Short mmCIF file of C-alpha atoms in Angstrom, two decimals:
data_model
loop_
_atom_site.label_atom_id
_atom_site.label_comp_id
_atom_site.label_asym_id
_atom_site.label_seq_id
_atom_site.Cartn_x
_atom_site.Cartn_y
_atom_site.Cartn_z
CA UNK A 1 -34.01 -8.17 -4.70
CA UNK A 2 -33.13 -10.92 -2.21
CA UNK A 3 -31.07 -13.79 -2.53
CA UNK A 4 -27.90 -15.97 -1.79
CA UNK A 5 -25.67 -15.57 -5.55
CA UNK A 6 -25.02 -19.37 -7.02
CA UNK A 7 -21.11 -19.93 -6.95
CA UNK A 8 -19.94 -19.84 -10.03
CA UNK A 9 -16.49 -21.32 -10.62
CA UNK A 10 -15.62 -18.99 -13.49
CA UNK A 11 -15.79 -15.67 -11.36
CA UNK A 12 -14.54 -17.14 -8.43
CA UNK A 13 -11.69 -17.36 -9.78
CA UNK A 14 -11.75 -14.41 -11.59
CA UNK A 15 -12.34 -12.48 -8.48
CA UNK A 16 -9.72 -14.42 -6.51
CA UNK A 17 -6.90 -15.14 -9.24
CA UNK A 18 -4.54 -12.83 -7.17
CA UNK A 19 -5.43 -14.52 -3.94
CA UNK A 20 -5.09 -17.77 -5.17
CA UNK A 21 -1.69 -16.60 -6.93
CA UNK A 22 -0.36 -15.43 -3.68
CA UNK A 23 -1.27 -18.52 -1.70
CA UNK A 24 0.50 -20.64 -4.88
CA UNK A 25 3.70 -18.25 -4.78
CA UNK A 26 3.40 -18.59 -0.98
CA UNK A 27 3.46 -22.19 -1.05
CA UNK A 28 6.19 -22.41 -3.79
CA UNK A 29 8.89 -20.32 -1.89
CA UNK A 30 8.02 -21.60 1.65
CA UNK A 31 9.12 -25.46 -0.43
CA UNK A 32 11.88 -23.81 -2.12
CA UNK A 33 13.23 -22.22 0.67
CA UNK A 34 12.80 -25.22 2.76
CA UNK A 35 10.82 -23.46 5.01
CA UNK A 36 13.36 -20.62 5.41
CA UNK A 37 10.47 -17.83 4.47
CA UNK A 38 8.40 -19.14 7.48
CA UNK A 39 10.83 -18.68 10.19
CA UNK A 40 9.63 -15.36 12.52
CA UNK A 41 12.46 -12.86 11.74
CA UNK A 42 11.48 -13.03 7.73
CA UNK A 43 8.02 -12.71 8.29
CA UNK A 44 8.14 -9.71 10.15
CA UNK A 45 10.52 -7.97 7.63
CA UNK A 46 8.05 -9.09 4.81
CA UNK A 47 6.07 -6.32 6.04
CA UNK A 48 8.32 -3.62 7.03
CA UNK A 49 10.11 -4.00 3.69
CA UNK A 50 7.45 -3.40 1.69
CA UNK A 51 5.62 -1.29 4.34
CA UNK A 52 6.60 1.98 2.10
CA UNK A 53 5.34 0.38 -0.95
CA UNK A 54 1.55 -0.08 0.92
CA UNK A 55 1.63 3.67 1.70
CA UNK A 56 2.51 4.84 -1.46
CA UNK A 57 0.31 2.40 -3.04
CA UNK A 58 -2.90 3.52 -1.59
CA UNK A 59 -2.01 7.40 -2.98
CA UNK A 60 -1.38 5.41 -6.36
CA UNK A 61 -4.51 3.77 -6.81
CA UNK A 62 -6.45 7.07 -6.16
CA UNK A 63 -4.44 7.87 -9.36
CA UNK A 64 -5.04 5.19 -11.33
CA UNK A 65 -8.74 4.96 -10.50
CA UNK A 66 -8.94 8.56 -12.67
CA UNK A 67 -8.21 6.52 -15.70
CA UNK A 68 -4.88 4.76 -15.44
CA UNK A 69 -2.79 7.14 -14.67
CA UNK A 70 0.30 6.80 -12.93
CA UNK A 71 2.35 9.46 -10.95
CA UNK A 72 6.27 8.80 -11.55
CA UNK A 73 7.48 11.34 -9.44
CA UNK A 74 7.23 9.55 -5.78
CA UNK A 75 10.43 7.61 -5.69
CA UNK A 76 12.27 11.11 -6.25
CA UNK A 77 10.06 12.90 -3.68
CA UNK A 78 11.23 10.12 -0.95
CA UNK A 79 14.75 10.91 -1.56
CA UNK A 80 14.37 14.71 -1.60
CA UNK A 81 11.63 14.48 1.58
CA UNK A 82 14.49 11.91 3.24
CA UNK A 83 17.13 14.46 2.36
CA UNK A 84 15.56 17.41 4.17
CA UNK A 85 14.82 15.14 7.30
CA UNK A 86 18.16 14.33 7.37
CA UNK A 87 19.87 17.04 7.15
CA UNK A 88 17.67 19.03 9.25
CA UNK A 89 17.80 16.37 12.35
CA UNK A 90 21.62 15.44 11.51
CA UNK A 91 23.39 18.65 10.30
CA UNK A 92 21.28 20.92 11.56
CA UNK A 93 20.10 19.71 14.94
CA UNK A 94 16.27 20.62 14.56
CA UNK A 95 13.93 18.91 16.29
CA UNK A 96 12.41 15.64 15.05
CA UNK A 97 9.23 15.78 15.64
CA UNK A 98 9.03 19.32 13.63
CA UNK A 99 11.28 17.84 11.25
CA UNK A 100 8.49 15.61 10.50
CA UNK A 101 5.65 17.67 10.25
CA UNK A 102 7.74 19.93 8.04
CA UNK A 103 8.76 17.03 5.60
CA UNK A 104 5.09 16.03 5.54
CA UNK A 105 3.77 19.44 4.53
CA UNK A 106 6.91 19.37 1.83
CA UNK A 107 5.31 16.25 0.57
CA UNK A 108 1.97 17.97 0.74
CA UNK A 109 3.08 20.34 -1.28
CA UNK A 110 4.49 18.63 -4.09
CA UNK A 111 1.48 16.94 -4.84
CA UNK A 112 -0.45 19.96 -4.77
CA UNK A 113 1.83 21.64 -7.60
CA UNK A 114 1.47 18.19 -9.81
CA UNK A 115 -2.34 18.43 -8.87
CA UNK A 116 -2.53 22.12 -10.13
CA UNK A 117 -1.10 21.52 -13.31
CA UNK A 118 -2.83 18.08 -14.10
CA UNK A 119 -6.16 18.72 -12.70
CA UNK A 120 -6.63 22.66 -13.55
CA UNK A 121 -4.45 23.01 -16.74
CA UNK A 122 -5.13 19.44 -17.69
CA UNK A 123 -0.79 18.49 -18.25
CA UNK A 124 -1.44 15.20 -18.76
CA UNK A 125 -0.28 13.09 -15.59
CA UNK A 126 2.89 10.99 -17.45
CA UNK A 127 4.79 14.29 -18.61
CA UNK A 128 3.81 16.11 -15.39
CA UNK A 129 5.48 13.52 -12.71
CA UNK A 130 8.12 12.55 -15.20
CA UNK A 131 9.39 15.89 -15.46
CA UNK A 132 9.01 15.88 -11.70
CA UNK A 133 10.73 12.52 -11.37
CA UNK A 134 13.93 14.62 -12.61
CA UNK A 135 13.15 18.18 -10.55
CA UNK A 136 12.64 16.56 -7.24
CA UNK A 137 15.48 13.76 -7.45
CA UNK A 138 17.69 16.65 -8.52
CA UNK A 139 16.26 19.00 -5.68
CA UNK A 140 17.19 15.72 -2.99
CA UNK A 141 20.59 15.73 -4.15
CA UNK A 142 21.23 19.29 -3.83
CA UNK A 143 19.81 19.16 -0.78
CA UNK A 144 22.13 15.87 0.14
CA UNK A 145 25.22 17.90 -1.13
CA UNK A 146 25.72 14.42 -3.12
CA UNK A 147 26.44 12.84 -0.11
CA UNK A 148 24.93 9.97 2.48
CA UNK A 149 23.57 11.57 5.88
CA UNK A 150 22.93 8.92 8.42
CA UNK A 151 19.91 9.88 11.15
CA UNK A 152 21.04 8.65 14.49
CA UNK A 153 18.20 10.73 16.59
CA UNK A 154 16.87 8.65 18.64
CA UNK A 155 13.22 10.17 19.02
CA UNK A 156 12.95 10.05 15.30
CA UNK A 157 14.15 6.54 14.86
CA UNK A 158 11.31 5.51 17.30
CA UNK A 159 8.70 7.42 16.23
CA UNK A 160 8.24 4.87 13.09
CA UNK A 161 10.30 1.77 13.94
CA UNK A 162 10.30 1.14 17.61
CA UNK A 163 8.40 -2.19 18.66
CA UNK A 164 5.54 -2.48 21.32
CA UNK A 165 6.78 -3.65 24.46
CA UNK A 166 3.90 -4.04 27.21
CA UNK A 167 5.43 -4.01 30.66
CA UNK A 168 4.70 -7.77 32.23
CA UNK A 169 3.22 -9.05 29.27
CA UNK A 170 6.35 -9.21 27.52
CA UNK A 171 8.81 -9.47 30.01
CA UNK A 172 9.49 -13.35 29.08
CA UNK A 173 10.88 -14.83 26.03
CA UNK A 174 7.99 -14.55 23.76
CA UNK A 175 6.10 -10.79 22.99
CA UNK A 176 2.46 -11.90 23.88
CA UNK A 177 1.59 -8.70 22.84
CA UNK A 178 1.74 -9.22 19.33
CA UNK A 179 -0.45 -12.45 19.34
CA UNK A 180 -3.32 -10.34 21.78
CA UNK A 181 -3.18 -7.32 19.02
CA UNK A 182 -3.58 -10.00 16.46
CA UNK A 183 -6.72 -11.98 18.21
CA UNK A 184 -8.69 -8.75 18.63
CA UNK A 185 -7.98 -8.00 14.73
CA UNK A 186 -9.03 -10.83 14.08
CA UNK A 187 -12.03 -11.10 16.24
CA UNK A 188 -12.92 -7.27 15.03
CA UNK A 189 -12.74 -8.74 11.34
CA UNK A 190 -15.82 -11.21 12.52
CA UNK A 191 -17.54 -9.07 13.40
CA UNK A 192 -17.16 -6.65 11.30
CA UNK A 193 -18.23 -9.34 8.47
CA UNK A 194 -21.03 -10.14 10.39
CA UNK A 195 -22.87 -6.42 10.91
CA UNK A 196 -21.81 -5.97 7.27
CA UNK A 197 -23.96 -9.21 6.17
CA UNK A 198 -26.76 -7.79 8.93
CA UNK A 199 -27.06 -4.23 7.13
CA UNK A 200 -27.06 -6.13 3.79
CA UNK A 201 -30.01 -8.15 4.35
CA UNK A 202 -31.58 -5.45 6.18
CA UNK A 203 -31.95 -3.23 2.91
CA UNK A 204 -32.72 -6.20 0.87
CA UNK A 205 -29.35 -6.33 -1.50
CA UNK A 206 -27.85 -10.04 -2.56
CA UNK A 207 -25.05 -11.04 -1.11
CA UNK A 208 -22.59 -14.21 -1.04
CA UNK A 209 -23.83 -17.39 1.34
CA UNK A 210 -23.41 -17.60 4.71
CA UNK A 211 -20.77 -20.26 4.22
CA UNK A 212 -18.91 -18.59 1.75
CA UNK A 213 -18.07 -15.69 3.72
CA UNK A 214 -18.07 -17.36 7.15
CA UNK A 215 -15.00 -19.62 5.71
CA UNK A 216 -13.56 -16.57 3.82
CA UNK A 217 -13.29 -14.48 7.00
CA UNK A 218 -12.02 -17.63 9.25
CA UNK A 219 -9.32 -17.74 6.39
CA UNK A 220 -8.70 -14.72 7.09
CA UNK A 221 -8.67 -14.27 10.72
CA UNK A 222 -6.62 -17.63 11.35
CA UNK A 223 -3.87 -15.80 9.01
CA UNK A 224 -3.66 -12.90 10.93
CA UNK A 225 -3.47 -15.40 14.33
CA UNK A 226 -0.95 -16.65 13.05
CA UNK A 227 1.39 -14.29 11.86
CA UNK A 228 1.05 -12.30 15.28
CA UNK A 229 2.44 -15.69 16.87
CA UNK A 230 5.30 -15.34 14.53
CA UNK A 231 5.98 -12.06 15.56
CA UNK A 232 5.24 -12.58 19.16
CA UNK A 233 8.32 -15.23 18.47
CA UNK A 234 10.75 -12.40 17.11
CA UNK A 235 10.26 -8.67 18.46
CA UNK A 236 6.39 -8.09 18.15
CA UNK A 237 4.52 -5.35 16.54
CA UNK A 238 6.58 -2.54 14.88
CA UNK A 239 5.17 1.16 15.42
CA UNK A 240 5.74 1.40 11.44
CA UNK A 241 3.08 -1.95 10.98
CA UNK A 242 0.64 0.13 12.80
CA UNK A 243 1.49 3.69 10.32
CA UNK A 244 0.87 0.77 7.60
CA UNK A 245 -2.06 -0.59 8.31
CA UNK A 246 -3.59 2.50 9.85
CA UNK A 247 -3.19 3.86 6.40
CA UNK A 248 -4.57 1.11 4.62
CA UNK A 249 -7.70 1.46 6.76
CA UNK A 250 -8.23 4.77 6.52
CA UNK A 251 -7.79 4.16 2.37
CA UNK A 252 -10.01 1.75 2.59
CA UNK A 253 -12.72 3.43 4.14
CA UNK A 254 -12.28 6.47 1.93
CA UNK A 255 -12.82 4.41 -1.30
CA UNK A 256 -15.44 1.99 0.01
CA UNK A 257 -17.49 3.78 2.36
CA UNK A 258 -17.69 7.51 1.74
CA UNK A 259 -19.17 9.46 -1.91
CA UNK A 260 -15.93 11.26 -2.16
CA UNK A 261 -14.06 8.02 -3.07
CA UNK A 262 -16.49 6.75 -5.30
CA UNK A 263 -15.73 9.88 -7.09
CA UNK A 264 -12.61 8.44 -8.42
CA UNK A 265 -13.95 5.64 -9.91
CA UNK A 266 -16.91 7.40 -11.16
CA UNK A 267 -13.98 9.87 -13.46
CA UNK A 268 -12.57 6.49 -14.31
CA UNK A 269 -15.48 5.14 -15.65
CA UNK A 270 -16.94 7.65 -17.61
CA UNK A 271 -15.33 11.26 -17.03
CA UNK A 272 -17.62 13.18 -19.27
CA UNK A 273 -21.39 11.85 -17.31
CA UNK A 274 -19.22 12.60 -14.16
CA UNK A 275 -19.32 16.07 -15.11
CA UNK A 276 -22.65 16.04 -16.34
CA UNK A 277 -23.51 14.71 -12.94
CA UNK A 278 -22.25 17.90 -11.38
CA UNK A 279 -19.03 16.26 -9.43
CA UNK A 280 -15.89 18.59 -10.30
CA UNK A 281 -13.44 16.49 -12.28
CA UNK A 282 -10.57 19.12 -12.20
CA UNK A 283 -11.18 18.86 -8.39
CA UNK A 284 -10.74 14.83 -8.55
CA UNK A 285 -7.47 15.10 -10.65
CA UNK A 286 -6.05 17.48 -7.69
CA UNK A 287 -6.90 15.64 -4.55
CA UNK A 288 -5.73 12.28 -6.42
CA UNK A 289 -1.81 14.07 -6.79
CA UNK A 290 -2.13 16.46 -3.68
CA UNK A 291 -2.79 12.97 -1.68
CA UNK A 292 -0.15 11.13 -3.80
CA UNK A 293 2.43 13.91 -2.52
CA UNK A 294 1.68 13.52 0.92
CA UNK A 295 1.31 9.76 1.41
CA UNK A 296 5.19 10.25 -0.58
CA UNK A 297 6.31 12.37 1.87
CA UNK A 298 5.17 9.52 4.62
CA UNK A 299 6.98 6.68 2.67
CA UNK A 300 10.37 9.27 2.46
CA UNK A 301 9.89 9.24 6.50
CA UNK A 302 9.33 5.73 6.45
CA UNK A 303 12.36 4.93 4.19
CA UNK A 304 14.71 6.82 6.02
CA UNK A 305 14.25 5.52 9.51
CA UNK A 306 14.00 2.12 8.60
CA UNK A 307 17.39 2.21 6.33
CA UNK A 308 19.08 4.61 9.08
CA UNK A 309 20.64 7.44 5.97
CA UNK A 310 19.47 8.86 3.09
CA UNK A 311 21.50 9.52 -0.16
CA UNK A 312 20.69 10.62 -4.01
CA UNK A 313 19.57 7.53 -5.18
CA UNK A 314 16.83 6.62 -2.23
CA UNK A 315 13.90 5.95 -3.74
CA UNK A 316 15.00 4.28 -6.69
CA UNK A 317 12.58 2.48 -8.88
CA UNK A 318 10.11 2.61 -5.52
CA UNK A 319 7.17 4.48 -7.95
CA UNK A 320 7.84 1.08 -10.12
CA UNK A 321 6.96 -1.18 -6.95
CA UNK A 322 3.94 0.98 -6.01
CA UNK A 323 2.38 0.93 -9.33
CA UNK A 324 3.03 -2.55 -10.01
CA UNK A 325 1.22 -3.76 -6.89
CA UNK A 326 -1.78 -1.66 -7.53
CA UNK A 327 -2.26 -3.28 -11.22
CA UNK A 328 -0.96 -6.80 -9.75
CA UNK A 329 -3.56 -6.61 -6.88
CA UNK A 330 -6.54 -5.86 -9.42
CA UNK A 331 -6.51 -1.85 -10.35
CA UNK A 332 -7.60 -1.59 -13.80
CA UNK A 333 -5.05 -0.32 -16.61
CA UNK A 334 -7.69 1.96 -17.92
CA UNK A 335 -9.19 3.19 -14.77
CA UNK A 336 -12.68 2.96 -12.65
CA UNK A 337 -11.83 -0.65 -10.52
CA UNK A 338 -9.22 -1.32 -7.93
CA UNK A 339 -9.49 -1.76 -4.32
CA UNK A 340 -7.28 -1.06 -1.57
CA UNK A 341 -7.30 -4.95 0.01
CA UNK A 342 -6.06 -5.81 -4.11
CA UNK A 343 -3.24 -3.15 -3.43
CA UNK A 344 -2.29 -4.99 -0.19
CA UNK A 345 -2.20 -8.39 -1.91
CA UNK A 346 -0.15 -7.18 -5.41
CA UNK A 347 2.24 -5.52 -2.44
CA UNK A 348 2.17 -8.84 -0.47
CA UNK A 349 2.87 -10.98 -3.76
CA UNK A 350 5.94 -8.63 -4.74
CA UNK A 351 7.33 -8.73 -0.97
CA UNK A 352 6.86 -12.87 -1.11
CA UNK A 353 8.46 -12.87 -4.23
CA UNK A 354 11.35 -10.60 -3.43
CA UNK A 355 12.13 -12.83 0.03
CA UNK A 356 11.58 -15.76 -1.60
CA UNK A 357 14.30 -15.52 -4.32
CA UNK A 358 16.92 -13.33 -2.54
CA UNK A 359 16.84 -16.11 0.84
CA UNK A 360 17.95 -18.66 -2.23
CA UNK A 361 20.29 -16.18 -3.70
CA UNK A 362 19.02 -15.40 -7.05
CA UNK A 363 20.58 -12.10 -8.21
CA UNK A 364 18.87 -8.86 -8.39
CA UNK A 365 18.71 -9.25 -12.45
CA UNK A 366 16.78 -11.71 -12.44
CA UNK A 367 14.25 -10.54 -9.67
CA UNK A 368 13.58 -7.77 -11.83
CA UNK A 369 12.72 -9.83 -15.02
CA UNK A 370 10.88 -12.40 -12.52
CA UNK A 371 8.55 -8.76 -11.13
CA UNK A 372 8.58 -7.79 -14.25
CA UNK A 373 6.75 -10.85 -16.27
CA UNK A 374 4.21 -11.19 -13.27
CA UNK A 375 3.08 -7.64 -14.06
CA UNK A 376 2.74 -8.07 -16.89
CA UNK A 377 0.44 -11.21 -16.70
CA UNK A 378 -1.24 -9.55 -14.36
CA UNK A 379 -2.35 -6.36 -16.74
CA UNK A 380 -2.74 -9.07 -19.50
CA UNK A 381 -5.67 -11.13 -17.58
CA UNK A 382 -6.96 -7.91 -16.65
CA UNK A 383 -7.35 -6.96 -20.21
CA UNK A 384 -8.71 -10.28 -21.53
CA UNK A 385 -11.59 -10.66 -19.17
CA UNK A 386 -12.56 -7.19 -19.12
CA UNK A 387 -12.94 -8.01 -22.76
CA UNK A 388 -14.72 -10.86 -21.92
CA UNK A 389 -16.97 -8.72 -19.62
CA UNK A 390 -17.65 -6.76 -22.43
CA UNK A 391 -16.38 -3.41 -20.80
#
């Protein structure tokens, strides 16, 4: 059937509440701060500091989608994947880019031994990656010798840090680059809205008005404008913003566009029709923690050229940050809903959060209790108006 839907305020907000909260929280540090969060050099680190939590939050969700599960073992698989990249480019001399593909298949591999043993044996998920929350943050230290290994290569450091520099274009003061990389995203995101809104109407399903999504996508766009002026003011686009958001695409796609991702939320939703659909559960289970490994194994990359060392406790607490901005950003506590633009926002509203209070010089303690409370509102409202929803 045909049709523009009515707004209604009720699940406009419902939909949006985590938008609307990061615009607020935004808003609130940006006054608090007097402005400090806005300057150029903050808002580029807003990404790159939480750039690892994106990447391991997209492997998360797949988890979660299976029915709230949660995989425990990832900030111990960045310290033991950092470990062996260190100590194979720093003590040993091996080459980086190797190094890389070898820590990558490491990764790989650790989420295919979780995946055997929760999707084929059926371990359930919590007592599998806790157990390997211990094994592989022991296995990293071992592999440390207990001690801090700095990574000074060069090619490595690059390969996920380094900034675009076009020759002529960003020869001046400012990095024009940046703000021409952020104009095509954003004209791409037009357009993209538009031939979405095209195919829509084309096979007759309902969709929002014209207006609603014109202004949602300008929103949008004029963002993204702007924060590539920002970084066009500091050092411009990092190579490690474009592993971030080429991941987040590529996530995106997979649960949006393609059968295979709607598998997840499908198990999720109802495991036992999923099986009497004919879709292989066991096989679900096993790609969700095989992925989870190897997105890890990215973020221990990630992690380690960014900070410049590795040591036993790398890693910390990151599974905590990754899981917390999948069920901030919208992910259901009991599985079957999430998307991978919620994941980006719950990561977004941690990162403004974190800035906001550590550029006024609130302590650590209470940034944890401050996280902590807003994930927990955040599973609470998803509880009460799934209720509501009658789900």
């Amino acid at each position: 059937m045909t049709g523009k839907k009515k707004v209604n305020v009720s699940e406009f907000l419902t939909k949006y509440a985590m938008v609307i909260a990061l615009v607020v929280v935004f808003a609130l540090f940006a006054f608090l701060t007097e402005g400090r969060l806005l300057n150029a050099p903050n808002m580029s680190n807003l990404m790159l500091q939480n750039g690892y939590v994106l990447v391991m939050a997209c492997g998360m969700l797949l988890c979660i989608l299976t029915g709230g599960n949660i995989d425990l073992s990832v900030g111990s698989v960045i310290c033991m994947v950092g470990g062996i990249a260190a100590v194979l480019i720093t003590n040993v001399g091996f080459n980086p880019y190797l190094t890389i593909i070898l820590c990558l298949v490491a990764g790989l591999a650790v989420g295919v031994w979780q995946g055997y043993w929760i999707g084929y044996v059926r371990i359930p998920p919590f007592i599998t990656t806790l157990g390997g929350m211990f094994i592989f943050r022991g296995i990293g230290r071992i592999i440390l010798g207990n001690k801090t290994v700095p990574i000074q290569d060069e090619r490595f450091l690059n390969f996920f840090t380094k900034y675009i520099h076009i020759p002529g274009l960003d020869d001046g003061g400012a990095i024009w680059s940046a703000l021409v990389i952020g104009v095509v995203v954003a004209v791409l995101i037009v357009l993209s809205m538009l031939r979405t809104r095209r195919e829509r109407a084309k096979h007759g399903y309902r969709q929002n008005s014209f207006a609603s999504d014109i202004v949602r996508t300008a929103v949008i766009a004029a963002l993204i404008i702007y924060y590539s002026y920002l970084l066009s003011q500091y050092r411009g686009v990092s190579v490690m913003l474009v592993w971030v958001v080429a991941i987040c695409l590529i996530y995106n796609f997979i649960t949006s566009k393609t059968a295979f991702g709607r598998y997840f939320y499908a198990v999720g939703g109802n495991e036992k029709a999923t099986q009497l659909s004919g879709i292989n559960t066991n096989r679900i289970y096993f790609t969700a923690y095989a992925n989870m490994g190897l997105l890890a194994g990215l973020s221990g990359l990630l992690v380690a050229a960014r900070v410049g060392s590795v040591n036993g406790n790398t890693g910390n607490s990151f599974e905590m940050d990754a899981i917390g901005a999948c069920f901030i950003g919208g992910a259901s506590a009991y599985g079957g809903s999430g998307t991978i633009g919620g994941v980006v926002i719950g990561a977004l509203l941690l990162g403004v959060i974190n800035m906001g209070m550590s550029i006024m010089g609130i302590g650590d303690s209470i940034q944890q209790v401050v996280k902590g409370g807003v994930l927990l509102i955040a599973v609470i409202f998803d509880v009460v108006t799934s209720r509501k929803a009658g789900k």
